[in-house]
Amino acid sequence: MKDNYINSGRTNQKIETRGKILISAQYFLNKGLAFNLEDIAKRTGVSRATIYRYFSNVDVLAAEAALDVSTKSPVTIFENLHGKTVEDKVLEIQDYYNTLATNHEKLFRKYLSTVLDSGTSTQKRGARRKKTLQLVLENTNYTSKEKRNLSNLLTILMGIEPLIVTKDVCGLSDDESFELLKWGMELLLKGFNSSKK
């Protein structure tokens, strides 16, 4: 999805449309049916041009729709974190997304490959990690800039991308990768909280 499109104007409506497109693709995937962007447009009740605003091609859409089936929404994850400190919430979010990436590693790698092969430099993925972190940081006493920077920075330490680096570049196992990324997250949070005092 083009960055400037989703972030301009009726953002919630655009997020809802994107979700409907993914649900339409999941319908075809679950039935084992071949589909194209025209099929998705008809099932979703939008124009083909609208589909192209969100997904550059059918392969990118299919790969993301397959991943979306297995992923909890940011709100669902957040609702299960009540009563915990901000640090504990962040660590649980990290564990959720790292476990998800490990459990579906082949699918995530295929998705990344498909997005990169599409040649679309403006492709924007679902950004669930960032949205989940934003929910946690929303009611803190951090400044708007700190919340924005933290949600971006903390996102880097979870999901498939850092696991690819720890496993493929550093040669670590899944357990070693989880431990290293958790340690990095703890150091980052400790340093940030120390700077606030």
PDB file of C-alpha atoms in Angstrom:
ATOM      1  CA  MET A   1       0.000   0.000   0.000  1.00  0.00           C
ATOM      2  CA  LYS A   2       1.269   3.439  -0.797  1.00  0.00           C
ATOM      3  CA  ASP A   3       2.398   5.204   2.381  1.00  0.00           C
ATOM      4  CA  ASN A   4       0.879   8.540   1.457  1.00  0.00           C
ATOM      5  CA  TYR A   5      -2.465   6.944   0.541  1.00  0.00           C
ATOM      6  CA  ILE A   6      -3.173   5.124   3.808  1.00  0.00           C
ATOM      7  CA  ASN A   7      -1.987   8.064   5.938  1.00  0.00           C
ATOM      8  CA  SER A   8      -4.034  10.716   4.123  1.00  0.00           C
ATOM      9  CA  GLY A   9      -7.697  11.415   4.715  1.00  0.00           C
ATOM     10  CA  ARG A  10     -10.102   8.862   6.155  1.00  0.00           C
ATOM     11  CA  THR A  11      -7.451   6.581   7.645  1.00  0.00           C
ATOM     12  CA  ASN A  12      -9.885   4.349   9.568  1.00  0.00           C
ATOM     13  CA  GLN A  13     -11.995   3.794   6.460  1.00  0.00           C
ATOM     14  CA  LYS A  14      -8.876   2.870   4.487  1.00  0.00           C
ATOM     15  CA  ILE A  15      -7.770   0.413   7.159  1.00  0.00           C
ATOM     16  CA  GLU A  16     -11.269  -1.111   7.096  1.00  0.00           C
ATOM     17  CA  THR A  17     -11.184  -1.414   3.285  1.00  0.00           C
ATOM     18  CA  ARG A  18      -7.771  -3.056   3.454  1.00  0.00           C
ATOM     19  CA  GLY A  19      -9.130  -5.561   5.971  1.00  0.00           C
ATOM     20  CA  LYS A  20     -12.100  -6.358   3.719  1.00  0.00           C
ATOM     21  CA  ILE A  21      -9.735  -6.971   0.799  1.00  0.00           C
ATOM     22  CA  LEU A  22      -7.731  -9.417   2.920  1.00  0.00           C
ATOM     23  CA  ILE A  23     -10.918 -11.223   4.006  1.00  0.00           C
ATOM     24  CA  SER A  24     -11.972 -11.575   0.359  1.00  0.00           C
ATOM     25  CA  ALA A  25      -8.594 -13.066  -0.532  1.00  0.00           C
ATOM     26  CA  GLN A  26      -8.825 -15.433   2.442  1.00  0.00           C
ATOM     27  CA  TYR A  27     -12.175 -16.666   1.123  1.00  0.00           C
ATOM     28  CA  PHE A  28     -10.511 -17.805  -2.102  1.00  0.00           C
ATOM     29  CA  LEU A  29      -7.477 -19.209  -0.277  1.00  0.00           C
ATOM     30  CA  ASN A  30      -9.638 -21.204   2.157  1.00  0.00           C
ATOM     31  CA  LYS A  31     -11.649 -22.674  -0.740  1.00  0.00           C
ATOM     32  CA  GLY A  32      -8.455 -23.502  -2.651  1.00  0.00           C
ATOM     33  CA  LEU A  33      -9.621 -21.370  -5.588  1.00  0.00           C
ATOM     34  CA  ALA A  34      -7.398 -19.431  -7.954  1.00  0.00           C
ATOM     35  CA  PHE A  35      -8.174 -15.712  -8.029  1.00  0.00           C
ATOM     36  CA  ASN A  36      -7.027 -12.443  -9.517  1.00  0.00           C
ATOM     37  CA  LEU A  37      -7.416  -8.827  -8.438  1.00  0.00           C
ATOM     38  CA  GLU A  38     -10.654  -8.508 -10.440  1.00  0.00           C
ATOM     39  CA  ASP A  39     -12.157 -11.393  -8.417  1.00  0.00           C
ATOM     40  CA  ILE A  40     -11.128  -9.676  -5.193  1.00  0.00           C
ATOM     41  CA  ALA A  41     -12.598  -6.363  -6.338  1.00  0.00           C
ATOM     42  CA  LYS A  42     -15.955  -8.012  -7.144  1.00  0.00           C
ATOM     43  CA  ARG A  43     -16.089  -9.938  -3.859  1.00  0.00           C
ATOM     44  CA  THR A  44     -15.094  -6.864  -1.822  1.00  0.00           C
ATOM     45  CA  GLY A  45     -17.427  -4.523  -3.701  1.00  0.00           C
ATOM     46  CA  VAL A  46     -14.732  -2.055  -4.713  1.00  0.00           C
ATOM     47  CA  SER A  47     -13.084  -1.114  -7.980  1.00  0.00           C
ATOM     48  CA  ARG A  48      -9.966  -2.814  -9.281  1.00  0.00           C
ATOM     49  CA  ALA A  49      -8.194   0.556  -9.013  1.00  0.00           C
ATOM     50  CA  THR A  50      -8.970   0.547  -5.281  1.00  0.00           C
ATOM     51  CA  ILE A  51      -7.379  -2.889  -4.926  1.00  0.00           C
ATOM     52  CA  TYR A  52      -4.231  -1.573  -6.644  1.00  0.00           C
ATOM     53  CA  ARG A  53      -4.005   1.265  -4.117  1.00  0.00           C
ATOM     54  CA  TYR A  54      -3.500  -1.370  -1.419  1.00  0.00           C
ATOM     55  CA  PHE A  55      -1.762  -4.267  -3.178  1.00  0.00           C
ATOM     56  CA  SER A  56       0.533  -4.060  -6.190  1.00  0.00           C
ATOM     57  CA  ASN A  57      -0.267  -7.568  -7.434  1.00  0.00           C
ATOM     58  CA  VAL A  58      -2.162 -10.735  -6.597  1.00  0.00           C
ATOM     59  CA  ASP A  59       0.929 -12.532  -5.240  1.00  0.00           C
ATOM     60  CA  VAL A  60       1.552  -9.854  -2.614  1.00  0.00           C
ATOM     61  CA  LEU A  61      -2.131  -9.907  -1.645  1.00  0.00           C
ATOM     62  CA  ALA A  62      -2.252 -13.714  -1.407  1.00  0.00           C
ATOM     63  CA  ALA A  63       0.907 -13.872   0.705  1.00  0.00           C
ATOM     64  CA  GLU A  64      -0.330 -11.238   3.148  1.00  0.00           C
ATOM     65  CA  ALA A  65      -3.817 -12.742   3.322  1.00  0.00           C
ATOM     66  CA  ALA A  66      -2.327 -16.111   4.243  1.00  0.00           C
ATOM     67  CA  LEU A  67      -0.319 -14.512   7.059  1.00  0.00           C
ATOM     68  CA  ASP A  68      -3.256 -12.444   8.250  1.00  0.00           C
ATOM     69  CA  VAL A  69      -5.245 -15.590   9.074  1.00  0.00           C
ATOM     70  CA  SER A  70      -2.774 -16.551  11.802  1.00  0.00           C
ATOM     71  CA  THR A  71      -2.241 -13.120  13.336  1.00  0.00           C
ATOM     72  CA  LYS A  72      -4.169 -11.590  16.236  1.00  0.00           C
ATOM     73  CA  SER A  73      -5.252  -7.987  15.873  1.00  0.00           C
ATOM     74  CA  PRO A  74      -3.335  -5.314  17.815  1.00  0.00           C
ATOM     75  CA  VAL A  75      -6.458  -4.635  19.914  1.00  0.00           C
ATOM     76  CA  THR A  76      -6.814  -8.320  20.872  1.00  0.00           C
ATOM     77  CA  ILE A  77      -3.155  -8.514  21.909  1.00  0.00           C
ATOM     78  CA  PHE A  78      -3.429  -5.257  23.865  1.00  0.00           C
ATOM     79  CA  GLU A  79      -6.591  -6.331  25.695  1.00  0.00           C
ATOM     80  CA  ASN A  80      -4.753  -9.355  27.098  1.00  0.00           C
ATOM     81  CA  LEU A  81      -2.039  -7.170  28.677  1.00  0.00           C
ATOM     82  CA  HIS A  82      -4.042  -5.236  31.286  1.00  0.00           C
ATOM     83  CA  GLY A  83      -2.533  -4.875  34.740  1.00  0.00           C
ATOM     84  CA  LYS A  84       1.089  -5.172  33.597  1.00  0.00           C
ATOM     85  CA  THR A  85       3.858  -2.609  33.495  1.00  0.00           C
ATOM     86  CA  VAL A  86       4.696  -0.945  30.179  1.00  0.00           C
ATOM     87  CA  GLU A  87       7.967  -2.902  30.088  1.00  0.00           C
ATOM     88  CA  ASP A  88       6.209  -6.242  30.642  1.00  0.00           C
ATOM     89  CA  LYS A  89       3.627  -5.384  27.993  1.00  0.00           C
ATOM     90  CA  VAL A  90       6.340  -4.559  25.455  1.00  0.00           C
ATOM     91  CA  LEU A  91       8.211  -7.790  26.216  1.00  0.00           C
ATOM     92  CA  GLU A  92       5.020  -9.844  25.832  1.00  0.00           C
ATOM     93  CA  ILE A  93       4.284  -8.141  22.508  1.00  0.00           C
ATOM     94  CA  GLN A  94       7.820  -8.934  21.374  1.00  0.00           C
ATOM     95  CA  ASP A  95       7.416 -12.555  22.414  1.00  0.00           C
ATOM     96  CA  TYR A  96       4.084 -12.838  20.579  1.00  0.00           C
ATOM     97  CA  TYR A  97       5.414 -11.468  17.276  1.00  0.00           C
ATOM     98  CA  ASN A  98       8.695 -13.391  17.473  1.00  0.00           C
ATOM     99  CA  THR A  99       6.833 -16.629  18.220  1.00  0.00           C
ATOM    100  CA  LEU A 100       4.422 -15.910  15.363  1.00  0.00           C
ATOM    101  CA  ALA A 101       7.332 -15.293  12.988  1.00  0.00           C
ATOM    102  CA  THR A 102       9.089 -18.487  14.066  1.00  0.00           C
ATOM    103  CA  ASN A 103       5.933 -20.614  13.844  1.00  0.00           C
ATOM    104  CA  HIS A 104       5.232 -19.346  10.312  1.00  0.00           C
ATOM    105  CA  GLU A 105       8.785 -18.622   9.226  1.00  0.00           C
ATOM    106  CA  LYS A 106       8.524 -20.114   5.722  1.00  0.00           C
ATOM    107  CA  LEU A 107       5.351 -18.173   5.008  1.00  0.00           C
ATOM    108  CA  PHE A 108       6.841 -14.908   6.327  1.00  0.00           C
ATOM    109  CA  ARG A 109       9.997 -15.409   4.260  1.00  0.00           C
ATOM    110  CA  LYS A 110       7.903 -16.125   1.174  1.00  0.00           C
ATOM    111  CA  TYR A 111       5.847 -13.010   1.827  1.00  0.00           C
ATOM    112  CA  LEU A 112       8.952 -10.830   2.144  1.00  0.00           C
ATOM    113  CA  SER A 113      10.367 -12.348  -1.020  1.00  0.00           C
ATOM    114  CA  THR A 114       7.118 -11.698  -2.881  1.00  0.00           C
ATOM    115  CA  VAL A 115       6.985  -8.077  -1.724  1.00  0.00           C
ATOM    116  CA  LEU A 116      10.625  -7.498  -2.642  1.00  0.00           C
ATOM    117  CA  ASP A 117      10.196  -9.203  -6.028  1.00  0.00           C
ATOM    118  CA  SER A 118       7.132  -7.097  -6.817  1.00  0.00           C
ATOM    119  CA  GLY A 119       9.433  -4.145  -7.451  1.00  0.00           C
ATOM    120  CA  THR A 120       7.113  -1.842  -5.549  1.00  0.00           C
ATOM    121  CA  SER A 121       9.225   0.359  -3.337  1.00  0.00           C
ATOM    122  CA  THR A 122       6.208   1.927  -1.620  1.00  0.00           C
ATOM    123  CA  GLN A 123       4.618  -1.330  -0.470  1.00  0.00           C
ATOM    124  CA  LYS A 124       3.345  -0.904   3.084  1.00  0.00           C
ATOM    125  CA  ARG A 125       2.551  -3.921   5.160  1.00  0.00           C
ATOM    126  CA  GLY A 126      -0.017  -4.215   7.920  1.00  0.00           C
ATOM    127  CA  ALA A 127       2.210  -2.629  10.590  1.00  0.00           C
ATOM    128  CA  ARG A 128       0.565  -4.653  13.378  1.00  0.00           C
ATOM    129  CA  ARG A 129       3.635  -4.564  15.619  1.00  0.00           C
ATOM    130  CA  LYS A 130       3.769  -0.790  15.546  1.00  0.00           C
ATOM    131  CA  LYS A 131       0.008  -0.453  16.109  1.00  0.00           C
ATOM    132  CA  THR A 132       0.167  -2.809  19.103  1.00  0.00           C
ATOM    133  CA  LEU A 133       3.037  -0.824  20.616  1.00  0.00           C
ATOM    134  CA  GLN A 134       1.181   2.448  20.007  1.00  0.00           C
ATOM    135  CA  LEU A 135      -1.754   1.109  22.036  1.00  0.00           C
ATOM    136  CA  VAL A 136       0.583   0.315  24.947  1.00  0.00           C
ATOM    137  CA  LEU A 137       2.325   3.690  24.802  1.00  0.00           C
ATOM    138  CA  GLU A 138      -0.849   5.724  24.285  1.00  0.00           C
ATOM    139  CA  ASN A 139      -1.634   6.330  27.968  1.00  0.00           C
ATOM    140  CA  THR A 140       1.909   6.817  29.228  1.00  0.00           C
ATOM    141  CA  ASN A 141       3.348  10.161  30.297  1.00  0.00           C
ATOM    142  CA  TYR A 142       5.828  10.079  27.404  1.00  0.00           C
ATOM    143  CA  THR A 143       5.819  12.968  24.954  1.00  0.00           C
ATOM    144  CA  SER A 144       4.266  12.510  21.514  1.00  0.00           C
ATOM    145  CA  LYS A 145       7.728  12.407  19.969  1.00  0.00           C
ATOM    146  CA  GLU A 146       8.914   9.783  22.488  1.00  0.00           C
ATOM    147  CA  LYS A 147       5.849   7.632  21.803  1.00  0.00           C
ATOM    148  CA  ARG A 148       6.393   7.874  18.046  1.00  0.00           C
ATOM    149  CA  ASN A 149      10.117   7.141  18.293  1.00  0.00           C
ATOM    150  CA  LEU A 150       9.646   4.283  20.767  1.00  0.00           C
ATOM    151  CA  SER A 151       6.936   2.583  18.701  1.00  0.00           C
ATOM    152  CA  ASN A 152       9.232   2.738  15.665  1.00  0.00           C
ATOM    153  CA  LEU A 153      12.395   1.661  17.482  1.00  0.00           C
ATOM    154  CA  LEU A 154      10.834  -1.177  19.486  1.00  0.00           C
ATOM    155  CA  THR A 155       9.254  -2.566  16.311  1.00  0.00           C
ATOM    156  CA  ILE A 156      12.748  -3.220  14.948  1.00  0.00           C
ATOM    157  CA  LEU A 157      13.394  -5.833  17.660  1.00  0.00           C
ATOM    158  CA  MET A 158      10.450  -8.104  16.840  1.00  0.00           C
ATOM    159  CA  GLY A 159       9.063 -10.073  13.939  1.00  0.00           C
ATOM    160  CA  ILE A 160      10.612 -11.853  10.995  1.00  0.00           C
ATOM    161  CA  GLU A 161      13.177  -9.228   9.979  1.00  0.00           C
ATOM    162  CA  PRO A 162      15.358  -9.299  13.131  1.00  0.00           C
ATOM    163  CA  LEU A 163      14.995 -13.081  13.265  1.00  0.00           C
ATOM    164  CA  ILE A 164      16.371 -13.339   9.725  1.00  0.00           C
ATOM    165  CA  VAL A 165      19.370 -11.291  10.821  1.00  0.00           C
ATOM    166  CA  THR A 166      20.007 -13.232  14.029  1.00  0.00           C
ATOM    167  CA  LYS A 167      19.587 -16.600  12.310  1.00  0.00           C
ATOM    168  CA  ASP A 168      21.021 -16.032   8.831  1.00  0.00           C
ATOM    169  CA  VAL A 169      23.710 -13.444   9.573  1.00  0.00           C
ATOM    170  CA  CYS A 170      24.648 -14.219  13.186  1.00  0.00           C
ATOM    171  CA  GLY A 171      24.066 -17.980  12.948  1.00  0.00           C
ATOM    172  CA  LEU A 172      21.911 -18.177  16.086  1.00  0.00           C
ATOM    173  CA  SER A 173      19.212 -20.743  16.845  1.00  0.00           C
ATOM    174  CA  ASP A 174      15.587 -19.748  17.489  1.00  0.00           C
ATOM    175  CA  ASP A 175      16.153 -19.831  21.266  1.00  0.00           C
ATOM    176  CA  GLU A 176      19.372 -17.822  21.034  1.00  0.00           C
ATOM    177  CA  SER A 177      17.637 -15.307  18.750  1.00  0.00           C
ATOM    178  CA  PHE A 178      14.728 -14.878  21.180  1.00  0.00           C
ATOM    179  CA  GLU A 179      17.129 -14.422  24.093  1.00  0.00           C
ATOM    180  CA  LEU A 180      19.269 -11.865  22.251  1.00  0.00           C
ATOM    181  CA  LEU A 181      16.307  -9.813  21.017  1.00  0.00           C
ATOM    182  CA  LYS A 182      14.711  -9.837  24.485  1.00  0.00           C
ATOM    183  CA  TRP A 183      17.992  -8.710  26.030  1.00  0.00           C
ATOM    184  CA  GLY A 184      18.216  -5.908  23.457  1.00  0.00           C
ATOM    185  CA  MET A 185      14.674  -4.833  24.248  1.00  0.00           C
ATOM    186  CA  GLU A 186      15.374  -4.846  28.002  1.00  0.00           C
ATOM    187  CA  LEU A 187      18.533  -2.756  27.511  1.00  0.00           C
ATOM    188  CA  LEU A 188      16.713  -0.276  25.320  1.00  0.00           C
ATOM    189  CA  LEU A 189      13.835   0.135  27.788  1.00  0.00           C
ATOM    190  CA  LYS A 190      16.202   0.391  30.756  1.00  0.00           C
ATOM    191  CA  GLY A 191      18.255   3.059  29.000  1.00  0.00           C
ATOM    192  CA  PHE A 192      15.182   5.008  27.982  1.00  0.00           C
ATOM    193  CA  ASN A 193      13.664   4.878  31.475  1.00  0.00           C
ATOM    194  CA  SER A 194      16.998   5.956  33.027  1.00  0.00           C
ATOM    195  CA  SER A 195      17.075   8.969  30.737  1.00  0.00           C
ATOM    196  CA  LYS A 196      13.580   9.965  31.946  1.00  0.00           C
ATOM    197  CA  LYS A 197      14.711  10.286  35.592  1.00  0.00           C
TER     198      LYS A 197
END
